[in-house]
Coordinates of C-alpha atoms in Angstrom, one line a residue:
I1 CA 23.8 22.5 -30.5
Y2 CA 24.2 26.0 -29.5
F3 CA 21.4 24.9 -26.9
M4 CA 23.0 21.8 -26.3
I5 CA 26.0 23.9 -24.9
C6 CA 24.6 26.7 -23.3
S7 CA 22.3 24.4 -21.1
M8 CA 25.6 22.3 -19.9
K9 CA 24.8 24.0 -16.7
I10 CA 21.7 23.1 -15.9
R11 CA 20.9 19.5 -14.1
P12 CA 18.3 18.2 -16.2
R13 CA 14.7 17.1 -15.4
S14 CA 13.5 14.5 -17.3
L15 CA 14.7 11.0 -15.5
D16 CA 15.9 9.1 -18.5
T17 CA 18.5 12.0 -18.6
W18 CA 19.1 11.3 -14.6
F19 CA 19.1 7.6 -15.3
M20 CA 21.4 7.6 -18.6
C21 CA 23.6 10.4 -17.2
Y22 CA 23.8 8.1 -13.5
T23 CA 24.4 4.6 -16.1
L24 CA 27.6 7.0 -17.5
K25 CA 28.6 7.9 -14.1
Y26 CA 28.4 4.7 -12.8
Q27 CA 30.5 2.5 -15.2
A28 CA 33.2 5.6 -15.4
M29 CA 33.5 5.0 -12.3
R30 CA 34.0 0.9 -12.5
I31 CA 36.6 1.8 -15.5
S32 CA 38.3 3.5 -13.9
S33 CA 38.3 1.6 -10.9
L34 CA 37.5 3.6 -8.3
D35 CA 34.4 1.2 -7.6
L36 CA 35.9 -2.1 -6.6
G37 CA 32.8 -3.9 -8.0
S38 CA 32.3 -5.9 -10.4
L39 CA 32.3 -4.8 -14.1
W40 CA 29.4 -6.7 -15.0
E41 CA 27.2 -6.3 -11.5
G42 CA 24.4 -4.2 -11.9
G43 CA 24.1 -2.7 -8.7
F44 CA 21.2 0.3 -9.2
F45 CA 19.3 -2.8 -10.0
Y46 CA 18.6 -4.1 -6.7
P47 CA 16.7 -6.7 -6.5
F48 CA 17.8 -7.9 -9.8
N49 CA 21.6 -7.1 -9.8
E50 CA 21.9 -10.2 -8.4
V51 CA 20.4 -12.4 -12.1
S52 CA 21.4 -9.4 -14.2
L53 CA 24.1 -10.2 -16.9
L54 CA 24.5 -6.5 -17.1
F55 CA 23.5 -3.0 -16.5
D56 CA 23.1 -1.3 -19.6
G57 CA 24.5 -2.6 -22.6
P58 CA 25.4 -0.2 -25.2
S59 CA 26.5 2.1 -22.6
L60 CA 30.0 0.3 -21.8
G61 CA 31.2 1.2 -25.4
A62 CA 30.1 4.8 -24.3
S63 CA 31.9 4.9 -20.6
L64 CA 34.9 3.4 -22.7
L65 CA 35.2 6.9 -24.0
I66 CA 34.0 9.2 -21.3
T67 CA 35.9 7.9 -19.0
P68 CA 39.7 10.3 -19.3
V69 CA 37.4 13.2 -19.2
W70 CA 35.3 12.0 -16.4
M71 CA 38.5 11.2 -14.0
F72 CA 39.4 14.8 -15.0
T73 CA 36.4 16.8 -14.2
K74 CA 34.3 14.5 -12.1
N75 CA 31.7 15.6 -13.7
I76 CA 28.7 13.7 -16.0
F77 CA 26.5 16.6 -17.0
P78 CA 28.1 18.6 -19.8
I79 CA 29.8 15.6 -20.0
F80 CA 26.5 13.9 -21.4
R81 CA 25.7 17.2 -23.4
L82 CA 28.9 17.7 -25.2
G83 CA 29.4 14.1 -26.1
G84 CA 25.9 14.6 -28.6
V85 CA 27.6 18.0 -29.9
C86 CA 31.0 16.0 -30.4
A87 CA 29.4 13.0 -31.9
L88 CA 27.2 15.2 -34.4
Y89 CA 30.5 17.3 -35.3
L90 CA 32.4 14.1 -36.1
I91 CA 29.2 12.3 -38.2
W92 CA 29.6 15.9 -40.3
V93 CA 33.2 16.2 -41.1
L94 CA 33.1 12.1 -41.7
T95 CA 30.5 11.5 -43.7
Y96 CA 31.8 14.4 -45.7
Y97 CA 35.0 12.7 -46.5
F98 CA 33.1 9.7 -47.2
L99 CA 31.3 10.9 -49.8
K100 CA 34.5 12.9 -51.1
K101 CA 36.3 9.6 -51.3
L102 CA 33.1 8.4 -53.4
G103 CA 33.9 11.1 -55.6
C104 CA 31.0 13.4 -54.7
A105 CA 32.1 17.1 -55.0
K106 CA 32.7 19.1 -51.8
I107 CA 30.3 21.2 -51.6
G108 CA 27.7 17.9 -52.0
A109 CA 29.6 16.3 -49.3
F110 CA 29.4 19.0 -47.2
C111 CA 25.8 20.0 -47.7
A112 CA 24.8 15.7 -47.2
G113 CA 26.4 15.9 -44.3
A114 CA 24.5 19.1 -42.5
L115 CA 21.4 17.3 -43.7
F116 CA 21.7 14.7 -42.0
C117 CA 23.3 16.3 -39.1
F118 CA 21.0 19.1 -39.0
S119 CA 17.7 16.9 -39.1
G120 CA 15.5 16.4 -35.9
I121 CA 16.1 12.8 -36.1
A122 CA 19.6 13.3 -35.8
L123 CA 19.4 16.6 -33.5
I124 CA 16.9 14.2 -31.1
L125 CA 18.5 11.2 -31.2
I126 CA 22.2 11.7 -30.9
T127 CA 22.3 14.6 -29.2
G128 CA 20.2 12.9 -26.2
Q129 CA 21.0 9.7 -26.2
Y130 CA 24.7 8.1 -25.7
V131 CA 23.4 5.2 -27.6
F132 CA 23.5 6.6 -30.8
W133 CA 26.5 8.8 -30.0
S134 CA 28.2 5.7 -32.0
F135 CA 26.4 6.7 -35.2
F136 CA 30.2 8.4 -36.7
I137 CA 31.6 5.5 -37.0
I138 CA 29.6 4.4 -39.8
P139 CA 31.0 6.8 -41.9
L140 CA 34.3 6.0 -40.7
L141 CA 34.1 2.2 -41.4
G142 CA 32.9 3.2 -45.2
L143 CA 36.5 4.7 -45.3
I144 CA 38.0 2.3 -43.9
T145 CA 36.3 -0.5 -46.6
L146 CA 37.5 2.1 -49.2
K147 CA 40.7 1.9 -48.1
I148 CA 41.1 -2.0 -47.8
F149 CA 39.9 -2.2 -51.7
S150 CA 42.2 0.2 -52.7
T151 CA 45.4 -0.8 -51.0
A152 CA 46.9 -3.9 -50.4
K153 CA 47.8 -3.6 -46.6
I154 CA 45.9 -5.9 -43.9
F155 CA 46.3 -3.5 -41.4
W156 CA 42.8 -2.2 -43.2
G157 CA 41.7 -4.7 -42.7
V158 CA 42.3 -5.4 -38.8
L159 CA 41.6 -2.0 -38.6
W160 CA 37.9 -2.9 -40.1
G161 CA 37.4 -5.4 -37.4
I162 CA 37.9 -3.8 -34.3
V163 CA 36.2 -0.8 -35.1
F164 CA 33.3 -3.2 -36.8
G165 CA 33.5 -5.3 -33.2
Y166 CA 33.2 -1.6 -30.9
L167 CA 31.1 -0.3 -32.6
A168 CA 28.0 -3.8 -31.6
W169 CA 29.9 -3.2 -28.3
F170 CA 28.6 0.4 -28.7
S171 CA 25.5 -0.1 -29.3
A172 CA 23.0 -2.4 -30.8
H173 CA 20.9 -0.5 -32.4
V174 CA 23.3 1.7 -34.5
F175 CA 24.9 -2.2 -34.8
V176 CA 21.9 -3.7 -36.3

């Protein structure tokens, strides 16, 4: 995580990272109406943009999250790097609260969240691929599910449906 924060000023060397940053920036521009093209037109896949439905399905949910920050900074590279770090911390915190609600001891819940967040898979996938930033929604859905069964308010069911739908829109990888 320290490396990710320190490397915010360095431009990425990987073509995949450039493509992901370009996609997020492109969609943030379209969401904020700075690019007046159609939201669903994949202009950078020329000449296939005429026949494509979406240019990158899972990134639209991520773009909705980063658009306010992008409009303020206009630099996608630090946003891309900090997005993974923020996602890791959200996963850790929400996993802690979810396990605590299930009756786990504080130290056990803390260690379980830390073990997942600092595993190699989480550090590589979540910090390097914005498609997996949405993993924090899984323990959030668990918390909302516990609320649904502990209270009689319909609000929690509606919120669960909205968050679950956003997860499907954010990342098909995590949704499945």
